[in-house]
């Protein structure tokens, strides 16, 4: 789905109004606000289809039910399939000083009853009557905004149909979140990252990058190839340099063995399909970091609509699957030995993204 120039201009106008709305909402706990939560994992459909339990990622934003501690805030939470009452009750019981009953009075849950591999945002767009139900649930006198997992053209279109802003990035900035731009961003910030190459778009560029990595680091055992818009490890593939020496036959050996040795993380995603996706969306090649004990910490940052930045939390990710590439969950907070350090690094990145 591609937005027209007119839609893009309309969206930018709607977003301009969000600065004052944000200031009222986040600094006045008595303000009247309806928050429409769209936890849509909007990704390439084939990649999304390979992501085990992708529909349950929609439950990650249930933490935003904590906004119900504000007495005049109402929430409309959408999902592909109904979320079990036991799960909803668990979150509502975490609310400080608010009974489950009173929280429920200000919570509306709506479902598409659709477990297909389309994104939630697209499922909603395909249901005009559901969009009308959302519109009617926004209380008179309330300001409203969308809170989304990621913001693409689909979420932008939904915001325009509801004529409300999105608490999130303009889809025109999506390129900032790609794997290629991540590498460039880290370089700009002076942050360590694995040796590698970005802005690649072909099998030939992958081969040349693998040759260059192995020639520069002869002891390198593996390399990781990542699609620019992969998620949770399912856009990754690992290549093994086993029994490949740095000699005059290096490029020939890599070229011959690439289709056989490239292990794609996503289940049932063939070499041919992976390469088609790579040509379509681009990606990176970087060294696979070896080690007996490896950690995969993450930092949660925010750039707010007023231009401020904040560090929310740190986590240690739990990874599994072949070559430890699949995200399984996380421990909070990150290990105290490096939690502060990665928080400082996260702040650097947030400041750069703000600019």
CSV table of C-alpha atoms in Angstrom, one decimal:
chain,number,residue,atom,x,y,z
A,1,UNK,CA,0.0,0.0,0.0
A,2,UNK,CA,1.5,3.3,-1.1
A,3,UNK,CA,0.2,6.6,0.2
A,4,UNK,CA,-0.5,9.4,-2.3
A,5,UNK,CA,1.2,12.8,-2.0
A,6,UNK,CA,-2.1,14.3,-0.7
A,7,UNK,CA,-2.4,11.6,2.0
A,8,UNK,CA,1.2,12.3,3.1
A,9,UNK,CA,0.5,16.0,3.3
A,10,UNK,CA,-2.7,15.4,5.3
A,11,UNK,CA,-0.9,13.1,7.7
A,12,UNK,CA,1.9,15.6,8.4
A,13,UNK,CA,-0.8,18.2,9.2
A,14,UNK,CA,-2.6,15.8,11.6
A,15,UNK,CA,0.7,15.0,13.3
A,16,UNK,CA,1.5,18.7,13.8
A,17,UNK,CA,-1.4,18.9,16.2
A,18,UNK,CA,-0.1,16.1,18.3
A,19,UNK,CA,2.6,18.2,20.1
A,20,UNK,CA,0.1,20.2,22.1
A,21,UNK,CA,-2.1,17.1,22.6
A,22,UNK,CA,0.9,15.2,23.9
A,23,UNK,CA,1.9,18.0,26.3
A,24,UNK,CA,-1.7,18.1,27.8
A,25,UNK,CA,-2.0,14.3,28.0
A,26,UNK,CA,1.4,13.5,29.6
A,27,UNK,CA,1.6,16.4,32.0
A,28,UNK,CA,-2.0,16.5,33.1
A,29,UNK,CA,-3.2,13.2,34.5
A,30,UNK,CA,-6.8,14.5,34.6
A,31,UNK,CA,-6.9,15.2,30.9
A,32,UNK,CA,-9.6,13.5,28.8
A,33,UNK,CA,-8.0,11.2,26.3
A,34,UNK,CA,-8.9,8.1,24.3
A,35,UNK,CA,-5.9,6.0,23.3
A,36,UNK,CA,-6.5,3.5,20.4
A,37,UNK,CA,-3.9,0.8,20.7
A,38,UNK,CA,-3.0,-1.0,17.4
A,39,UNK,CA,-0.3,-3.6,18.2
A,40,UNK,CA,0.2,-4.4,14.5
A,41,UNK,CA,3.4,-6.1,13.5
A,42,UNK,CA,3.4,-4.7,10.0
A,43,UNK,CA,6.1,-6.5,8.1
A,44,UNK,CA,6.7,-8.2,4.8
A,45,UNK,CA,3.9,-10.8,4.7
A,46,UNK,CA,6.1,-13.8,3.9
A,47,UNK,CA,8.5,-13.0,6.7
A,48,UNK,CA,5.5,-12.4,9.1
A,49,UNK,CA,4.1,-15.8,8.1
A,50,UNK,CA,7.3,-17.5,9.1
A,51,UNK,CA,7.4,-15.9,12.5
A,52,UNK,CA,6.2,-18.5,15.1
A,53,UNK,CA,3.3,-17.2,17.2
A,54,UNK,CA,3.4,-13.8,15.5
A,55,UNK,CA,-0.3,-13.2,16.5
A,56,UNK,CA,0.8,-13.3,20.2
A,57,UNK,CA,3.2,-10.3,19.6
A,58,UNK,CA,0.0,-8.3,19.7
A,59,UNK,CA,-0.1,-8.9,23.5
A,60,UNK,CA,3.2,-7.0,24.0
A,61,UNK,CA,1.4,-3.7,24.1
A,62,UNK,CA,-0.9,-4.7,26.9
A,63,UNK,CA,1.5,-2.9,29.2
A,64,UNK,CA,-0.2,0.3,27.9
A,65,UNK,CA,-3.2,-0.7,29.9
A,66,UNK,CA,-1.3,0.9,32.8
A,67,UNK,CA,-2.6,4.2,31.3
A,68,UNK,CA,-5.9,3.4,32.9
A,69,UNK,CA,-4.5,4.6,36.2
A,70,UNK,CA,-5.4,8.0,34.8
A,71,UNK,CA,-9.0,8.5,35.8
A,72,UNK,CA,-10.2,10.2,32.6
A,73,UNK,CA,-8.3,8.0,30.1
A,74,UNK,CA,-10.2,5.5,28.0
A,75,UNK,CA,-8.5,2.8,25.9
A,76,UNK,CA,-9.6,0.9,22.8
A,77,UNK,CA,-7.4,-2.2,22.3
A,78,UNK,CA,-7.6,-4.0,19.0
A,79,UNK,CA,-6.3,-7.5,18.2
A,80,UNK,CA,-6.5,-10.1,15.4
A,81,UNK,CA,-8.2,-12.6,17.7
A,82,UNK,CA,-9.9,-12.0,21.1
A,83,UNK,CA,-7.4,-11.9,24.0
A,84,UNK,CA,-8.3,-14.3,26.8
A,85,UNK,CA,-9.9,-12.7,29.9
A,86,UNK,CA,-7.3,-14.2,32.2
A,87,UNK,CA,-4.5,-12.3,30.4
A,88,UNK,CA,-6.5,-9.0,30.5
A,89,UNK,CA,-7.2,-9.5,34.2
A,90,UNK,CA,-3.5,-10.1,34.9
A,91,UNK,CA,-2.6,-6.7,33.5
A,92,UNK,CA,-5.6,-4.9,35.1
A,93,UNK,CA,-4.7,-6.3,38.5
A,94,UNK,CA,-1.3,-4.5,38.2
A,95,UNK,CA,-3.0,-1.1,38.2
A,96,UNK,CA,-2.2,0.7,41.4
A,97,UNK,CA,-5.2,1.9,43.4
A,98,UNK,CA,-7.7,1.1,40.6
A,99,UNK,CA,-10.2,-1.7,40.8
A,100,UNK,CA,-10.6,-4.2,38.0
A,101,UNK,CA,-14.2,-3.1,37.7
A,102,UNK,CA,-13.5,0.6,37.2
A,103,UNK,CA,-10.6,-0.1,34.8
A,104,UNK,CA,-13.0,-2.3,32.7
A,105,UNK,CA,-15.5,0.6,32.4
A,106,UNK,CA,-12.9,2.6,30.5
A,107,UNK,CA,-11.5,-0.3,28.4
A,108,UNK,CA,-12.9,-1.4,25.1
A,109,UNK,CA,-11.5,-4.5,23.3
A,110,UNK,CA,-12.2,-5.1,19.7
A,111,UNK,CA,-11.1,-8.0,17.5
A,112,UNK,CA,-11.0,-8.8,13.8
A,113,UNK,CA,-11.6,-12.6,14.4
A,114,UNK,CA,-8.9,-13.1,11.8
A,115,UNK,CA,-5.8,-15.2,12.5
A,116,UNK,CA,-4.4,-14.9,8.9
A,117,UNK,CA,-0.8,-13.7,8.3
A,118,UNK,CA,-1.9,-10.2,7.2
A,119,UNK,CA,-0.9,-7.4,9.6
A,120,UNK,CA,-3.5,-6.3,12.1
A,121,UNK,CA,-3.5,-2.8,10.6
A,122,UNK,CA,-4.4,-4.2,7.2
A,123,UNK,CA,-7.1,-6.4,8.7
A,124,UNK,CA,-8.7,-3.3,10.2
A,125,UNK,CA,-8.5,-1.4,7.0
A,126,UNK,CA,-10.3,-4.2,5.3
A,127,UNK,CA,-13.2,-3.8,7.7
A,128,UNK,CA,-14.9,-0.4,7.3
A,129,UNK,CA,-17.6,-1.3,9.9
A,130,UNK,CA,-14.9,-2.0,12.4
A,131,UNK,CA,-13.3,1.4,11.7
A,132,UNK,CA,-16.7,3.0,12.2
A,133,UNK,CA,-17.1,1.1,15.6
A,134,UNK,CA,-13.7,2.6,16.6
A,135,UNK,CA,-14.8,6.0,15.6
A,136,UNK,CA,-18.0,5.8,17.7
A,137,UNK,CA,-16.1,4.6,20.7
A,138,UNK,CA,-14.1,7.8,20.9
A,139,UNK,CA,-15.9,9.8,23.6
A,140,UNK,CA,-17.2,13.3,22.9
A,141,UNK,CA,-14.8,15.9,24.3
A,142,UNK,CA,-11.9,13.5,24.3
A,143,UNK,CA,-8.7,14.0,22.3
A,144,UNK,CA,-7.5,10.8,20.7
A,145,UNK,CA,-4.5,9.2,19.2
A,146,UNK,CA,-3.2,5.9,17.8
A,147,UNK,CA,-0.5,4.0,19.6
A,148,UNK,CA,1.1,1.4,17.3
A,149,UNK,CA,3.8,-1.2,17.4
A,150,UNK,CA,5.3,0.1,14.2
A,151,UNK,CA,4.0,2.8,11.8
A,152,UNK,CA,3.9,2.0,8.1
A,153,UNK,CA,1.7,3.2,5.2
A,154,UNK,CA,-1.1,1.0,6.6
A,155,UNK,CA,-1.1,2.7,10.0
A,156,UNK,CA,-0.8,6.1,8.3
A,157,UNK,CA,-3.9,5.3,6.2
A,158,UNK,CA,-5.8,4.1,9.3
A,159,UNK,CA,-4.9,7.4,11.2
A,160,UNK,CA,-6.2,9.4,8.3
A,161,UNK,CA,-9.5,7.4,8.1
A,162,UNK,CA,-10.0,8.1,11.8
A,163,UNK,CA,-8.6,11.7,11.5
A,164,UNK,CA,-6.4,11.3,14.6
A,165,UNK,CA,-2.6,11.5,15.0
A,166,UNK,CA,-0.2,8.6,15.7
A,167,UNK,CA,2.2,8.4,18.7
A,168,UNK,CA,5.0,7.2,16.5
A,169,UNK,CA,7.4,8.0,13.6
A,170,UNK,CA,6.2,9.1,10.2
A,171,UNK,CA,6.5,6.2,7.8
A,172,UNK,CA,8.7,8.4,5.6
A,173,UNK,CA,11.4,7.7,8.3
A,174,UNK,CA,11.1,3.9,8.2
A,175,UNK,CA,14.5,3.6,6.5
A,176,UNK,CA,16.1,4.8,9.8
A,177,UNK,CA,15.1,1.5,11.4
A,178,UNK,CA,16.6,-0.8,8.7
A,179,UNK,CA,19.6,-3.0,9.4
A,180,UNK,CA,21.7,-1.0,7.0
A,181,UNK,CA,20.9,2.3,8.6
A,182,UNK,CA,21.5,0.7,12.1
A,183,UNK,CA,25.1,0.0,11.1
A,184,UNK,CA,25.6,3.6,9.7
A,185,UNK,CA,24.0,5.0,12.9
A,186,UNK,CA,26.3,3.1,15.2
A,187,UNK,CA,29.3,4.3,13.1
A,188,UNK,CA,28.1,7.9,13.3
A,189,UNK,CA,27.8,7.5,17.1
A,190,UNK,CA,31.2,5.8,17.5
A,191,UNK,CA,29.6,2.7,18.9
A,192,UNK,CA,31.3,-0.7,18.4
A,193,UNK,CA,29.7,-3.1,15.9
A,194,UNK,CA,30.7,-6.3,14.1
A,195,UNK,CA,32.8,-5.9,11.0
A,196,UNK,CA,30.6,-5.9,7.9
A,197,UNK,CA,28.9,-4.2,5.0
A,198,UNK,CA,25.5,-2.5,4.5
A,199,UNK,CA,23.3,-1.2,1.7
A,200,UNK,CA,23.6,-4.5,-0.2
A,201,UNK,CA,21.0,-5.6,-2.7
A,202,UNK,CA,22.2,-8.6,-4.6
A,203,UNK,CA,23.6,-12.1,-4.3
A,204,UNK,CA,26.8,-10.8,-6.0
A,205,UNK,CA,27.2,-8.1,-3.3
A,206,UNK,CA,26.7,-10.8,-0.6
A,207,UNK,CA,29.5,-12.9,-2.2
A,208,UNK,CA,31.9,-10.0,-2.4
A,209,UNK,CA,31.2,-9.0,1.2
A,210,UNK,CA,31.8,-12.6,2.4
A,211,UNK,CA,35.1,-12.7,0.5
A,212,UNK,CA,36.2,-9.4,1.9
A,213,UNK,CA,35.3,-10.5,5.5
A,214,UNK,CA,37.1,-13.8,5.3
A,215,UNK,CA,40.2,-12.2,3.6
A,216,UNK,CA,40.4,-9.5,6.3
A,217,UNK,CA,39.7,-12.0,9.2
A,218,UNK,CA,41.1,-15.4,8.1
A,219,UNK,CA,40.0,-17.0,11.4
A,220,UNK,CA,36.3,-16.0,10.9
A,221,UNK,CA,34.1,-19.1,11.1
A,222,UNK,CA,30.7,-17.7,10.2
A,223,UNK,CA,29.0,-14.6,8.8
A,224,UNK,CA,25.4,-13.4,9.2
A,225,UNK,CA,23.3,-12.1,6.3
A,226,UNK,CA,20.3,-10.0,7.4
A,227,UNK,CA,17.4,-8.6,5.5
A,228,UNK,CA,16.9,-4.9,6.2
A,229,UNK,CA,13.4,-5.4,7.5
A,230,UNK,CA,13.7,-8.8,9.2
A,231,UNK,CA,12.2,-9.2,12.7
A,232,UNK,CA,13.0,-11.4,15.7
A,233,UNK,CA,15.8,-13.2,13.8
A,234,UNK,CA,13.5,-14.5,11.0
A,235,UNK,CA,15.1,-12.3,8.4
A,236,UNK,CA,18.6,-13.7,9.2
A,237,UNK,CA,20.7,-16.4,7.6
A,238,UNK,CA,24.1,-17.8,8.7
A,239,UNK,CA,26.9,-18.8,6.3
A,240,UNK,CA,29.7,-21.1,7.4
A,241,UNK,CA,33.3,-20.7,6.2
A,242,UNK,CA,34.2,-24.2,7.3
A,243,UNK,CA,37.2,-25.6,5.4
A,244,UNK,CA,37.4,-22.5,3.2
A,245,UNK,CA,40.9,-21.1,3.1
A,246,UNK,CA,42.1,-17.6,2.2
A,247,UNK,CA,43.8,-18.3,-1.2
A,248,UNK,CA,43.3,-17.6,-4.9
A,249,UNK,CA,40.1,-19.9,-4.9
A,250,UNK,CA,38.4,-18.0,-2.0
A,251,UNK,CA,35.7,-16.3,-4.2
A,252,UNK,CA,35.1,-19.4,-6.2
A,253,UNK,CA,34.6,-21.6,-3.1
A,254,UNK,CA,32.2,-19.1,-1.5
A,255,UNK,CA,30.2,-18.7,-4.7
A,256,UNK,CA,29.9,-22.5,-5.1
A,257,UNK,CA,29.0,-23.2,-1.5
A,258,UNK,CA,26.7,-20.2,-0.8
A,259,UNK,CA,23.4,-21.9,-1.8
A,260,UNK,CA,24.2,-25.0,0.1
A,261,UNK,CA,25.7,-23.5,3.3
A,262,UNK,CA,23.5,-20.5,3.8
A,263,UNK,CA,21.2,-21.6,6.7
A,264,UNK,CA,18.1,-19.4,6.6
A,265,UNK,CA,16.6,-18.9,10.1
A,266,UNK,CA,13.0,-18.6,9.1
A,267,UNK,CA,11.3,-22.0,8.8
A,268,UNK,CA,10.6,-23.1,5.2
A,269,UNK,CA,12.1,-19.9,3.7
A,270,UNK,CA,14.2,-21.3,0.8
A,271,UNK,CA,17.5,-20.0,-0.5
A,272,UNK,CA,15.8,-18.7,-3.7
A,273,UNK,CA,13.0,-16.9,-1.7
A,274,UNK,CA,15.6,-15.4,0.7
A,275,UNK,CA,17.6,-14.0,-2.2
A,276,UNK,CA,14.4,-12.6,-3.8
A,277,UNK,CA,13.6,-10.8,-0.5
A,278,UNK,CA,17.2,-9.6,-0.3
A,279,UNK,CA,17.1,-8.0,-3.7
A,280,UNK,CA,13.7,-6.5,-2.9
A,281,UNK,CA,14.5,-4.9,0.5
A,282,UNK,CA,18.3,-5.0,0.7
A,283,UNK,CA,20.3,-6.0,3.7
A,284,UNK,CA,23.7,-6.4,5.4
A,285,UNK,CA,26.5,-8.9,5.8
A,286,UNK,CA,28.5,-8.9,9.1
A,287,UNK,CA,30.8,-11.1,11.1
A,288,UNK,CA,29.2,-13.8,13.3
A,289,UNK,CA,30.7,-13.1,16.8
A,290,UNK,CA,31.9,-16.3,18.4
A,291,UNK,CA,32.1,-16.9,22.1
A,292,UNK,CA,31.4,-19.5,24.8
A,293,UNK,CA,29.1,-17.1,26.7
A,294,UNK,CA,27.3,-14.4,24.8
A,295,UNK,CA,24.8,-11.8,25.9
A,296,UNK,CA,22.2,-10.0,23.8
A,297,UNK,CA,21.2,-6.9,25.8
A,298,UNK,CA,18.6,-4.3,24.5
A,299,UNK,CA,17.8,-0.8,25.5
A,300,UNK,CA,14.3,0.8,25.2
A,301,UNK,CA,14.5,4.5,24.3
A,302,UNK,CA,12.0,7.2,23.5
A,303,UNK,CA,12.1,10.3,21.4
A,304,UNK,CA,9.0,12.2,22.4
A,305,UNK,CA,6.9,14.6,20.2
A,306,UNK,CA,8.5,17.6,22.1
A,307,UNK,CA,12.0,16.6,21.1
A,308,UNK,CA,13.0,15.1,24.4
A,309,UNK,CA,14.8,11.7,24.8
A,310,UNK,CA,14.5,9.2,27.6
A,311,UNK,CA,15.8,5.7,28.4
A,312,UNK,CA,12.9,3.5,29.7
A,313,UNK,CA,14.5,0.2,30.4
A,314,UNK,CA,17.2,-2.4,29.7
A,315,UNK,CA,16.7,-6.1,29.0
A,316,UNK,CA,18.8,-9.2,28.4
A,317,UNK,CA,17.2,-11.0,25.4
A,318,UNK,CA,16.8,-14.8,25.5
A,319,UNK,CA,17.8,-16.2,22.1
A,320,UNK,CA,17.4,-19.8,20.7
A,321,UNK,CA,17.2,-21.8,17.5
A,322,UNK,CA,20.0,-22.5,15.2
A,323,UNK,CA,23.0,-20.3,15.9
A,324,UNK,CA,21.0,-18.5,18.6
A,325,UNK,CA,19.3,-16.1,16.1
A,326,UNK,CA,15.6,-16.4,17.3
A,327,UNK,CA,14.2,-14.0,19.9
A,328,UNK,CA,12.4,-16.1,22.6
A,329,UNK,CA,11.9,-13.5,25.3
A,330,UNK,CA,13.8,-11.2,27.7
A,331,UNK,CA,14.9,-10.8,31.3
A,332,UNK,CA,14.4,-7.4,33.0
A,333,UNK,CA,16.6,-5.5,33.8
A,334,UNK,CA,19.8,-6.2,31.9
A,335,UNK,CA,22.9,-7.5,33.8
A,336,UNK,CA,24.1,-4.9,36.3
A,337,UNK,CA,27.6,-5.3,35.0
A,338,UNK,CA,26.7,-3.5,31.8
A,339,UNK,CA,23.2,-2.1,32.2
A,340,UNK,CA,24.4,1.5,32.8
A,341,UNK,CA,26.9,1.3,29.9
A,342,UNK,CA,24.3,0.2,27.4
A,343,UNK,CA,21.9,2.8,28.7
A,344,UNK,CA,24.5,5.5,27.9
A,345,UNK,CA,24.9,4.0,24.4
A,346,UNK,CA,21.1,3.9,24.0
A,347,UNK,CA,20.9,7.6,24.9
A,348,UNK,CA,23.5,8.4,22.2
A,349,UNK,CA,21.4,6.6,19.6
A,350,UNK,CA,18.2,8.3,20.7
A,351,UNK,CA,19.8,11.7,20.5
A,352,UNK,CA,21.1,11.0,17.0
A,353,UNK,CA,17.6,9.7,15.9
A,354,UNK,CA,16.0,12.8,17.4
A,355,UNK,CA,18.2,14.9,15.1
